[in-house]
């Protein structure tokens, strides 16, 4: 049987690994000791907004805190934060077999090329996680929004596709992952706004002031992509070109249609909000920062996304982390 290691088993890694293990795949979670202690004590529970619930009893899924556990893996699903990509690549290089598949299930655009540069002896594949996962209770991870995992088409992943069909962590193989990654990043431009709001995704997205800022961020990103010839893929309920208009729509439209279509439940919050709470560095340079870099590389500017990057960096340094929608709109859009 194909051996799978989930390297960087935090919220996304525990949810994906838990669902995959519940479908009979040979999964080892590789993460921090405190997460392993929770799982070894309470087992691992994965749930979602549609009522899915699966409990894996203590000892039912392997957990390791040392990257030495990567040595036996045929596939390594990498779920570390973008800020930890280089360190994770070093651990994979030092412990994994040559030719191991490394599937990047990370935010941002640049991680895959970084991994390919640092891991010339591995087969690095692009992947994408479109949904939000929240850590709840002692050892429960909850999928709070709509979405299907996507990955670069490769025969080695077919066993995962077959085993996880119709599950909350099913996998779809795609031919153009660059377009998929940019389509996902458009949605991820909200991560920073949610973190800066200090409230849940449901509450934040219910406020048109926040959505007007998000709409402007997405519109600026689309203009930037158009200048480079990149066409982002549809990874949500709406095509990318419609997102700014729909996101910025009045509350009576968005709150009755948008929240329902995206299936945002009332537990969900962005991973960046979790970073703020834990005092960790955020992935802002790999989200809104990607738009700023792409614009500047083509002689353009992305002032709205740049303003969000600056506000997040200020928050990391002790600045405001509980903006009202109105205050943020006035600050960013004037």
PDB file of N, CA, C and O in Angstrom, residues 182-255:
ATOM      1  N   UNK A 182      -3.670  30.620  -8.773  1.00  0.00           N
ATOM      2  CA  UNK A 182      -4.057  32.026  -8.785  1.00  0.00           C
ATOM      3  C   UNK A 182      -5.551  32.182  -8.496  1.00  0.00           C
ATOM      4  O   UNK A 182      -5.965  33.137  -7.827  1.00  0.00           O
ATOM      5  N   UNK A 183      -6.364  31.240  -8.960  1.00  0.00           N
ATOM      6  CA  UNK A 183      -7.786  31.282  -8.623  1.00  0.00           C
ATOM      7  C   UNK A 183      -8.003  31.169  -7.129  1.00  0.00           C
ATOM      8  O   UNK A 183      -8.835  31.872  -6.543  1.00  0.00           O
ATOM      9  N   UNK A 184      -7.223  30.299  -6.473  1.00  0.00           N
ATOM     10  CA  UNK A 184      -7.308  30.154  -5.016  1.00  0.00           C
ATOM     11  C   UNK A 184      -6.797  31.401  -4.311  1.00  0.00           C
ATOM     12  O   UNK A 184      -7.370  31.848  -3.320  1.00  0.00           O
ATOM     13  N   UNK A 185      -5.707  31.971  -4.836  1.00  0.00           N
ATOM     14  CA  UNK A 185      -5.145  33.134  -4.171  1.00  0.00           C
ATOM     15  C   UNK A 185      -6.128  34.304  -4.154  1.00  0.00           C
ATOM     16  O   UNK A 185      -6.182  35.062  -3.192  1.00  0.00           O
ATOM     17  N   UNK A 186      -6.929  34.445  -5.212  1.00  0.00           N
ATOM     18  CA  UNK A 186      -7.940  35.506  -5.217  1.00  0.00           C
ATOM     19  C   UNK A 186      -8.848  35.394  -3.995  1.00  0.00           C
ATOM     20  O   UNK A 186      -9.193  36.400  -3.371  1.00  0.00           O
ATOM     21  N   UNK A 187      -9.243  34.171  -3.658  1.00  0.00           N
ATOM     22  CA  UNK A 187     -10.091  33.957  -2.484  1.00  0.00           C
ATOM     23  C   UNK A 187      -9.299  34.190  -1.195  1.00  0.00           C
ATOM     24  O   UNK A 187      -9.826  34.723  -0.218  1.00  0.00           O
ATOM     25  N   UNK A 188      -8.029  33.806  -1.209  1.00  0.00           N
ATOM     26  CA  UNK A 188      -7.196  33.939  -0.016  1.00  0.00           C
ATOM     27  C   UNK A 188      -6.845  35.379   0.321  1.00  0.00           C
ATOM     28  O   UNK A 188      -6.293  35.645   1.392  1.00  0.00           O
ATOM     29  N   UNK A 189      -7.149  36.306  -0.582  1.00  0.00           N
ATOM     30  CA  UNK A 189      -6.911  37.715  -0.269  1.00  0.00           C
ATOM     31  C   UNK A 189      -7.778  38.160   0.906  1.00  0.00           C
ATOM     32  O   UNK A 189      -7.517  39.205   1.513  1.00  0.00           O
ATOM     33  N   UNK A 190      -8.786  37.357   1.232  1.00  0.00           N
ATOM     34  CA  UNK A 190      -9.621  37.674   2.390  1.00  0.00           C
ATOM     35  C   UNK A 190      -8.999  37.231   3.709  1.00  0.00           C
ATOM     36  O   UNK A 190      -9.432  37.669   4.773  1.00  0.00           O
ATOM     37  N   UNK A 191      -7.984  36.354   3.666  1.00  0.00           N
ATOM     38  CA  UNK A 191      -7.384  35.869   4.915  1.00  0.00           C
ATOM     39  C   UNK A 191      -6.931  37.017   5.798  1.00  0.00           C
ATOM     40  O   UNK A 191      -7.173  37.031   7.009  1.00  0.00           O
ATOM     41  N   UNK A 192      -6.268  37.985   5.180  1.00  0.00           N
ATOM     42  CA  UNK A 192      -5.747  39.107   5.952  1.00  0.00           C
ATOM     43  C   UNK A 192      -6.877  39.963   6.516  1.00  0.00           C
ATOM     44  O   UNK A 192      -6.805  40.420   7.660  1.00  0.00           O
ATOM     45  N   UNK A 193      -7.923  40.174   5.726  1.00  0.00           N
ATOM     46  CA  UNK A 193      -9.039  40.999   6.194  1.00  0.00           C
ATOM     47  C   UNK A 193      -9.723  40.336   7.381  1.00  0.00           C
ATOM     48  O   UNK A 193     -10.084  41.000   8.354  1.00  0.00           O
ATOM     49  N   UNK A 194      -9.883  39.020   7.314  1.00  0.00           N
ATOM     50  CA  UNK A 194     -10.501  38.318   8.425  1.00  0.00           C
ATOM     51  C   UNK A 194      -9.634  38.406   9.674  1.00  0.00           C
ATOM     52  O   UNK A 194     -10.130  38.637  10.781  1.00  0.00           O
ATOM     53  N   UNK A 195      -8.325  38.240   9.500  1.00  0.00           N
ATOM     54  CA  UNK A 195      -7.425  38.333  10.649  1.00  0.00           C
ATOM     55  C   UNK A 195      -7.469  39.736  11.258  1.00  0.00           C
ATOM     56  O   UNK A 195      -7.504  39.889  12.480  1.00  0.00           O
ATOM     57  N   UNK A 196      -7.483  40.758  10.410  1.00  0.00           N
ATOM     58  CA  UNK A 196      -7.511  42.135  10.897  1.00  0.00           C
ATOM     59  C   UNK A 196      -8.843  42.485  11.556  1.00  0.00           C
ATOM     60  O   UNK A 196      -8.907  43.389  12.389  1.00  0.00           O
ATOM     61  N   UNK A 197      -9.898  41.749  11.213  1.00  0.00           N
ATOM     62  CA  UNK A 197     -11.222  42.033  11.774  1.00  0.00           C
ATOM     63  C   UNK A 197     -11.375  41.518  13.203  1.00  0.00           C
ATOM     64  O   UNK A 197     -12.149  42.064  13.990  1.00  0.00           O
ATOM     65  N   UNK A 198     -10.685  40.425  13.529  1.00  0.00           N
ATOM     66  CA  UNK A 198     -10.804  39.837  14.849  1.00  0.00           C
ATOM     67  C   UNK A 198     -12.101  39.088  15.082  1.00  0.00           C
ATOM     68  O   UNK A 198     -12.422  38.730  16.229  1.00  0.00           O
ATOM     69  N   UNK A 199     -12.861  38.820  14.019  1.00  0.00           N
ATOM     70  CA  UNK A 199     -14.145  38.124  14.140  1.00  0.00           C
ATOM     71  C   UNK A 199     -14.162  36.913  13.211  1.00  0.00           C
ATOM     72  O   UNK A 199     -13.210  36.675  12.474  1.00  0.00           O
ATOM     73  N   UNK A 200     -15.229  36.131  13.242  1.00  0.00           N
ATOM     74  CA  UNK A 200     -15.307  34.943  12.399  1.00  0.00           C
ATOM     75  C   UNK A 200     -15.476  35.329  10.937  1.00  0.00           C
ATOM     76  O   UNK A 200     -15.859  36.466  10.605  1.00  0.00           O
ATOM     77  N   UNK A 201     -15.209  34.375  10.051  1.00  0.00           N
ATOM     78  CA  UNK A 201     -15.411  34.609   8.622  1.00  0.00           C
ATOM     79  C   UNK A 201     -16.859  34.965   8.316  1.00  0.00           C
ATOM     80  O   UNK A 201     -17.136  35.851   7.495  1.00  0.00           O
ATOM     81  N   UNK A 202     -17.779  34.291   8.973  1.00  0.00           N
ATOM     82  CA  UNK A 202     -19.203  34.545   8.715  1.00  0.00           C
ATOM     83  C   UNK A 202     -19.553  35.984   9.072  1.00  0.00           C
ATOM     84  O   UNK A 202     -20.219  36.689   8.305  1.00  0.00           O
ATOM     85  N   UNK A 203     -19.094  36.428  10.239  1.00  0.00           N
ATOM     86  CA  UNK A 203     -19.389  37.796  10.670  1.00  0.00           C
ATOM     87  C   UNK A 203     -18.706  38.815   9.760  1.00  0.00           C
ATOM     88  O   UNK A 203     -19.306  39.828   9.377  1.00  0.00           O
ATOM     89  N   UNK A 204     -17.456  38.548   9.436  1.00  0.00           N
ATOM     90  CA  UNK A 204     -16.704  39.491   8.597  1.00  0.00           C
ATOM     91  C   UNK A 204     -17.312  39.606   7.203  1.00  0.00           C
ATOM     92  O   UNK A 204     -17.524  40.709   6.688  1.00  0.00           O
ATOM     93  N   UNK A 205     -17.601  38.465   6.587  1.00  0.00           N
ATOM     94  CA  UNK A 205     -18.149  38.496   5.227  1.00  0.00           C
ATOM     95  C   UNK A 205     -19.583  39.012   5.189  1.00  0.00           C
ATOM     96  O   UNK A 205     -20.077  39.383   4.127  1.00  0.00           O
ATOM     97  N   UNK A 206     -20.239  39.045   6.333  1.00  0.00           N
ATOM     98  CA  UNK A 206     -21.591  39.604   6.389  1.00  0.00           C
ATOM     99  C   UNK A 206     -21.581  41.137   6.378  1.00  0.00           C
ATOM    100  O   UNK A 206     -22.629  41.765   6.216  1.00  0.00           O
ATOM    101  N   UNK A 207     -20.409  41.726   6.546  1.00  0.00           N
ATOM    102  CA  UNK A 207     -20.260  43.180   6.615  1.00  0.00           C
ATOM    103  C   UNK A 207     -19.762  43.691   5.266  1.00  0.00           C
ATOM    104  O   UNK A 207     -18.634  43.391   4.850  1.00  0.00           O
ATOM    105  N   UNK A 208     -20.561  44.471   4.580  1.00  0.00           N
ATOM    106  CA  UNK A 208     -20.201  44.945   3.244  1.00  0.00           C
ATOM    107  C   UNK A 208     -18.945  45.812   3.247  1.00  0.00           C
ATOM    108  O   UNK A 208     -18.237  45.876   2.233  1.00  0.00           O
ATOM    109  N   UNK A 209     -18.664  46.473   4.345  1.00  0.00           N
ATOM    110  CA  UNK A 209     -17.442  47.278   4.393  1.00  0.00           C
ATOM    111  C   UNK A 209     -16.202  46.416   4.165  1.00  0.00           C
ATOM    112  O   UNK A 209     -15.323  46.766   3.379  1.00  0.00           O
ATOM    113  N   UNK A 210     -16.136  45.280   4.856  1.00  0.00           N
ATOM    114  CA  UNK A 210     -15.020  44.367   4.628  1.00  0.00           C
ATOM    115  C   UNK A 210     -15.035  43.843   3.198  1.00  0.00           C
ATOM    116  O   UNK A 210     -13.989  43.739   2.551  1.00  0.00           O
ATOM    117  N   UNK A 211     -16.234  43.525   2.697  1.00  0.00           N
ATOM    118  CA  UNK A 211     -16.320  42.960   1.352  1.00  0.00           C
ATOM    119  C   UNK A 211     -15.922  43.977   0.283  1.00  0.00           C
ATOM    120  O   UNK A 211     -15.401  43.605  -0.769  1.00  0.00           O
ATOM    121  N   UNK A 212     -16.165  45.249   0.528  1.00  0.00           N
ATOM    122  CA  UNK A 212     -15.748  46.263  -0.444  1.00  0.00           C
ATOM    123  C   UNK A 212     -14.224  46.329  -0.529  1.00  0.00           C
ATOM    124  O   UNK A 212     -13.658  46.516  -1.613  1.00  0.00           O
ATOM    125  N   UNK A 213     -13.554  46.152   0.609  1.00  0.00           N
ATOM    126  CA  UNK A 213     -12.093  46.093   0.583  1.00  0.00           C
ATOM    127  C   UNK A 213     -11.639  44.844  -0.154  1.00  0.00           C
ATOM    128  O   UNK A 213     -10.725  44.891  -0.991  1.00  0.00           O
ATOM    129  N   UNK A 214     -12.276  43.709   0.137  1.00  0.00           N
ATOM    130  CA  UNK A 214     -11.931  42.459  -0.548  1.00  0.00           C
ATOM    131  C   UNK A 214     -12.170  42.583  -2.046  1.00  0.00           C
ATOM    132  O   UNK A 214     -11.331  42.156  -2.852  1.00  0.00           O
ATOM    133  N   UNK A 215     -13.290  43.166  -2.433  1.00  0.00           N
ATOM    134  CA  UNK A 215     -13.596  43.354  -3.849  1.00  0.00           C
ATOM    135  C   UNK A 215     -12.499  44.154  -4.540  1.00  0.00           C
ATOM    136  O   UNK A 215     -12.059  43.812  -5.645  1.00  0.00           O
ATOM    137  N   UNK A 216     -12.020  45.204  -3.880  1.00  0.00           N
ATOM    138  CA  UNK A 216     -10.964  46.040  -4.454  1.00  0.00           C
ATOM    139  C   UNK A 216      -9.650  45.270  -4.566  1.00  0.00           C
ATOM    140  O   UNK A 216      -8.913  45.409  -5.552  1.00  0.00           O
ATOM    141  N   UNK A 217      -9.343  44.444  -3.552  1.00  0.00           N
ATOM    142  CA  UNK A 217      -8.132  43.619  -3.600  1.00  0.00           C
ATOM    143  C   UNK A 217      -8.185  42.643  -4.772  1.00  0.00           C
ATOM    144  O   UNK A 217      -7.199  42.471  -5.505  1.00  0.00           O
ATOM    145  N   UNK A 218      -9.337  41.991  -4.952  1.00  0.00           N
ATOM    146  CA  UNK A 218      -9.483  41.016  -6.033  1.00  0.00           C
ATOM    147  C   UNK A 218      -9.422  41.707  -7.390  1.00  0.00           C
ATOM    148  O   UNK A 218      -8.762  41.222  -8.324  1.00  0.00           O
ATOM    149  N   UNK A 219     -10.098  42.838  -7.514  1.00  0.00           N
ATOM    150  CA  UNK A 219     -10.089  43.567  -8.790  1.00  0.00           C
ATOM    151  C   UNK A 219      -8.668  43.973  -9.163  1.00  0.00           C
ATOM    152  O   UNK A 219      -8.253  43.829 -10.319  1.00  0.00           O
ATOM    153  N   UNK A 220      -7.922  44.473  -8.209  1.00  0.00           N
ATOM    154  CA  UNK A 220      -6.533  44.864  -8.461  1.00  0.00           C
ATOM    155  C   UNK A 220      -5.703  43.659  -8.877  1.00  0.00           C
ATOM    156  O   UNK A 220      -4.860  43.752  -9.784  1.00  0.00           O
ATOM    157  N   UNK A 221      -5.924  42.510  -8.228  1.00  0.00           N
ATOM    158  CA  UNK A 221      -5.201  41.290  -8.591  1.00  0.00           C
ATOM    159  C   UNK A 221      -5.549  40.842 -10.002  1.00  0.00           C
ATOM    160  O   UNK A 221      -4.670  40.431 -10.773  1.00  0.00           O
ATOM    161  N   UNK A 222      -6.823  40.920 -10.380  1.00  0.00           N
ATOM    162  CA  UNK A 222      -7.247  40.519 -11.722  1.00  0.00           C
ATOM    163  C   UNK A 222      -6.615  41.410 -12.781  1.00  0.00           C
ATOM    164  O   UNK A 222      -6.197  40.926 -13.852  1.00  0.00           O
ATOM    165  N   UNK A 223      -6.553  42.706 -12.520  1.00  0.00           N
ATOM    166  CA  UNK A 223      -5.905  43.627 -13.464  1.00  0.00           C
ATOM    167  C   UNK A 223      -4.423  43.280 -13.605  1.00  0.00           C
ATOM    168  O   UNK A 223      -3.870  43.266 -14.713  1.00  0.00           O
ATOM    169  N   UNK A 224      -3.784  42.973 -12.492  1.00  0.00           N
ATOM    170  CA  UNK A 224      -2.373  42.590 -12.509  1.00  0.00           C
ATOM    171  C   UNK A 224      -2.168  41.313 -13.308  1.00  0.00           C
ATOM    172  O   UNK A 224      -1.239  41.217 -14.129  1.00  0.00           O
ATOM    173  N   UNK A 225      -3.024  40.321 -13.091  1.00  0.00           N
ATOM    174  CA  UNK A 225      -2.910  39.058 -13.827  1.00  0.00           C
ATOM    175  C   UNK A 225      -3.145  39.252 -15.312  1.00  0.00           C
ATOM    176  O   UNK A 225      -2.485  38.620 -16.147  1.00  0.00           O
ATOM    177  N   UNK A 226      -4.074  40.127 -15.661  1.00  0.00           N
ATOM    178  CA  UNK A 226      -4.377  40.366 -17.076  1.00  0.00           C
ATOM    179  C   UNK A 226      -3.155  40.907 -17.810  1.00  0.00           C
ATOM    180  O   UNK A 226      -2.910  40.556 -18.965  1.00  0.00           O
ATOM    181  N   UNK A 227      -2.372  41.736 -17.138  1.00  0.00           N
ATOM    182  CA  UNK A 227      -1.186  42.309 -17.795  1.00  0.00           C
ATOM    183  C   UNK A 227      -0.119  41.252 -18.058  1.00  0.00           C
ATOM    184  O   UNK A 227       0.758  41.461 -18.896  1.00  0.00           O
ATOM    185  N   UNK A 228      -0.182  40.131 -17.349  1.00  0.00           N
ATOM    186  CA  UNK A 228       0.817  39.077 -17.524  1.00  0.00           C
ATOM    187  C   UNK A 228       0.296  37.904 -18.339  1.00  0.00           C
ATOM    188  O   UNK A 228       1.031  36.955 -18.603  1.00  0.00           O
ATOM    189  N   UNK A 229      -0.971  37.938 -18.702  1.00  0.00           N
ATOM    190  CA  UNK A 229      -1.552  36.856 -19.499  1.00  0.00           C
ATOM    191  C   UNK A 229      -1.972  35.644 -18.703  1.00  0.00           C
ATOM    192  O   UNK A 229      -2.304  34.600 -19.269  1.00  0.00           O
ATOM    193  N   UNK A 230      -1.976  35.741 -17.364  1.00  0.00           N
ATOM    194  CA  UNK A 230      -2.401  34.623 -16.524  1.00  0.00           C
ATOM    195  C   UNK A 230      -3.916  34.666 -16.369  1.00  0.00           C
ATOM    196  O   UNK A 230      -4.484  35.700 -16.007  1.00  0.00           O
ATOM    197  N   UNK A 231      -4.575  33.538 -16.608  1.00  0.00           N
ATOM    198  CA  UNK A 231      -6.023  33.445 -16.453  1.00  0.00           C
ATOM    199  C   UNK A 231      -6.346  32.546 -15.266  1.00  0.00           C
ATOM    200  O   UNK A 231      -6.204  31.324 -15.350  1.00  0.00           O
ATOM    201  N   UNK A 232      -6.754  33.118 -14.145  1.00  0.00           N
ATOM    202  CA  UNK A 232      -7.027  32.294 -12.957  1.00  0.00           C
ATOM    203  C   UNK A 232      -8.214  31.365 -13.171  1.00  0.00           C
ATOM    204  O   UNK A 232      -9.182  31.721 -13.857  1.00  0.00           O
ATOM    205  N   UNK A 233      -8.144  30.183 -12.584  1.00  0.00           N
ATOM    206  CA  UNK A 233      -9.207  29.190 -12.727  1.00  0.00           C
ATOM    207  C   UNK A 233     -10.349  29.476 -11.751  1.00  0.00           C
ATOM    208  O   UNK A 233     -10.171  30.143 -10.734  1.00  0.00           O
ATOM    209  N   UNK A 234     -11.500  28.933 -12.064  1.00  0.00           N
ATOM    210  CA  UNK A 234     -12.672  29.014 -11.190  1.00  0.00           C
ATOM    211  C   UNK A 234     -12.532  27.947 -10.108  1.00  0.00           C
ATOM    212  O   UNK A 234     -12.540  26.759 -10.395  1.00  0.00           O
ATOM    213  N   UNK A 235     -12.386  28.371  -8.859  1.00  0.00           N
ATOM    214  CA  UNK A 235     -12.245  27.414  -7.761  1.00  0.00           C
ATOM    215  C   UNK A 235     -13.307  27.640  -6.689  1.00  0.00           C
ATOM    216  O   UNK A 235     -13.252  27.042  -5.619  1.00  0.00           O
ATOM    217  N   UNK A 236     -14.264  28.513  -6.972  1.00  0.00           N
ATOM    218  CA  UNK A 236     -15.353  28.762  -6.035  1.00  0.00           C
ATOM    219  C   UNK A 236     -16.659  28.717  -6.812  1.00  0.00           C
ATOM    220  O   UNK A 236     -16.699  28.267  -7.957  1.00  0.00           O
ATOM    221  N   UNK A 237     -17.719  29.199  -6.198  1.00  0.00           N
ATOM    222  CA  UNK A 237     -19.019  29.157  -6.858  1.00  0.00           C
ATOM    223  C   UNK A 237     -19.121  30.124  -8.031  1.00  0.00           C
ATOM    224  O   UNK A 237     -20.035  29.998  -8.851  1.00  0.00           O
ATOM    225  N   UNK A 238     -18.167  31.072  -8.138  1.00  0.00           N
ATOM    226  CA  UNK A 238     -18.259  32.096  -9.179  1.00  0.00           C
ATOM    227  C   UNK A 238     -16.971  32.193  -9.983  1.00  0.00           C
ATOM    228  O   UNK A 238     -15.877  32.045  -9.435  1.00  0.00           O
ATOM    229  N   UNK A 239     -17.070  32.479 -11.287  1.00  0.00           N
ATOM    230  CA  UNK A 239     -15.876  32.708 -12.104  1.00  0.00           C
ATOM    231  C   UNK A 239     -15.095  33.909 -11.571  1.00  0.00           C
ATOM    232  O   UNK A 239     -15.693  34.864 -11.053  1.00  0.00           O
ATOM    233  N   UNK A 240     -13.768  33.902 -11.693  1.00  0.00           N
ATOM    234  CA  UNK A 240     -12.957  34.983 -11.135  1.00  0.00           C
ATOM    235  C   UNK A 240     -13.388  36.383 -11.563  1.00  0.00           C
ATOM    236  O   UNK A 240     -13.408  37.302 -10.743  1.00  0.00           O
ATOM    237  N   UNK A 241     -13.744  36.560 -12.836  1.00  0.00           N
ATOM    238  CA  UNK A 241     -14.066  37.912 -13.314  1.00  0.00           C
ATOM    239  C   UNK A 241     -15.323  38.478 -12.660  1.00  0.00           C
ATOM    240  O   UNK A 241     -15.532  39.690 -12.664  1.00  0.00           O
ATOM    241  N   UNK A 242     -16.183  37.611 -12.118  1.00  0.00           N
ATOM    242  CA  UNK A 242     -17.412  38.071 -11.459  1.00  0.00           C
ATOM    243  C   UNK A 242     -17.210  38.337  -9.967  1.00  0.00           C
ATOM    244  O   UNK A 242     -18.080  38.935  -9.333  1.00  0.00           O
ATOM    245  N   UNK A 243     -16.093  37.878  -9.420  1.00  0.00           N
ATOM    246  CA  UNK A 243     -15.914  37.954  -7.972  1.00  0.00           C
ATOM    247  C   UNK A 243     -15.972  39.382  -7.414  1.00  0.00           C
ATOM    248  O   UNK A 243     -16.660  39.609  -6.413  1.00  0.00           O
ATOM    249  N   UNK A 244     -15.278  40.361  -8.001  1.00  0.00           N
ATOM    250  CA  UNK A 244     -15.343  41.706  -7.404  1.00  0.00           C
ATOM    251  C   UNK A 244     -16.760  42.255  -7.316  1.00  0.00           C
ATOM    252  O   UNK A 244     -17.142  42.835  -6.287  1.00  0.00           O
ATOM    253  N   UNK A 245     -17.546  42.054  -8.372  1.00  0.00           N
ATOM    254  CA  UNK A 245     -18.914  42.562  -8.367  1.00  0.00           C
ATOM    255  C   UNK A 245     -19.773  41.845  -7.340  1.00  0.00           C
ATOM    256  O   UNK A 245     -20.506  42.478  -6.564  1.00  0.00           O
ATOM    257  N   UNK A 246     -19.662  40.529  -7.304  1.00  0.00           N
ATOM    258  CA  UNK A 246     -20.517  39.776  -6.387  1.00  0.00           C
ATOM    259  C   UNK A 246     -20.114  40.001  -4.939  1.00  0.00           C
ATOM    260  O   UNK A 246     -20.967  40.186  -4.065  1.00  0.00           O
ATOM    261  N   UNK A 247     -18.796  39.989  -4.688  1.00  0.00           N
ATOM    262  CA  UNK A 247     -18.318  40.199  -3.320  1.00  0.00           C
ATOM    263  C   UNK A 247     -18.731  41.577  -2.803  1.00  0.00           C
ATOM    264  O   UNK A 247     -19.083  41.744  -1.636  1.00  0.00           O
ATOM    265  N   UNK A 248     -18.715  42.566  -3.674  1.00  0.00           N
ATOM    266  CA  UNK A 248     -19.055  43.921  -3.261  1.00  0.00           C
ATOM    267  C   UNK A 248     -20.536  44.236  -3.285  1.00  0.00           C
ATOM    268  O   UNK A 248     -20.934  45.375  -2.999  1.00  0.00           O
ATOM    269  N   UNK A 249     -21.367  43.254  -3.588  1.00  0.00           N
ATOM    270  CA  UNK A 249     -22.811  43.478  -3.691  1.00  0.00           C
ATOM    271  C   UNK A 249     -23.412  43.852  -2.339  1.00  0.00           C
ATOM    272  O   UNK A 249     -22.844  43.558  -1.281  1.00  0.00           O
ATOM    273  N   UNK A 250     -24.587  44.496  -2.355  1.00  0.00           N
ATOM    274  CA  UNK A 250     -25.263  44.836  -1.097  1.00  0.00           C
ATOM    275  C   UNK A 250     -25.515  43.597  -0.237  1.00  0.00           C
ATOM    276  O   UNK A 250     -25.603  42.469  -0.738  1.00  0.00           O
ATOM    277  N   UNK A 251     -25.659  43.814   1.060  1.00  0.00           N
ATOM    278  CA  UNK A 251     -25.841  42.706   2.000  1.00  0.00           C
ATOM    279  C   UNK A 251     -27.027  41.822   1.660  1.00  0.00           C
ATOM    280  O   UNK A 251     -26.956  40.600   1.818  1.00  0.00           O
ATOM    281  N   UNK A 252     -28.128  42.424   1.206  1.00  0.00           N
ATOM    282  CA  UNK A 252     -29.319  41.609   0.975  1.00  0.00           C
ATOM    283  C   UNK A 252     -29.112  40.615  -0.166  1.00  0.00           C
ATOM    284  O   UNK A 252     -29.831  39.618  -0.258  1.00  0.00           O
ATOM    285  N   UNK A 253     -28.115  40.874  -1.019  1.00  0.00           N
ATOM    286  CA  UNK A 253     -27.782  39.914  -2.086  1.00  0.00           C
ATOM    287  C   UNK A 253     -26.735  38.932  -1.585  1.00  0.00           C
ATOM    288  O   UNK A 253     -26.936  37.714  -1.612  1.00  0.00           O
ATOM    289  N   UNK A 254     -25.592  39.458  -1.129  1.00  0.00           N
ATOM    290  CA  UNK A 254     -24.492  38.576  -0.762  1.00  0.00           C
ATOM    291  C   UNK A 254     -24.829  37.704   0.441  1.00  0.00           C
ATOM    292  O   UNK A 254     -24.527  36.499   0.453  1.00  0.00           O
ATOM    293  N   UNK A 255     -25.456  38.290   1.449  1.00  0.00           N
ATOM    294  CA  UNK A 255     -25.690  37.537   2.680  1.00  0.00           C
ATOM    295  C   UNK A 255     -26.757  36.460   2.538  1.00  0.00           C
ATOM    296  O   UNK A 255     -26.823  35.534   3.348  1.00  0.00           O
TER     297      UNK A 255
END
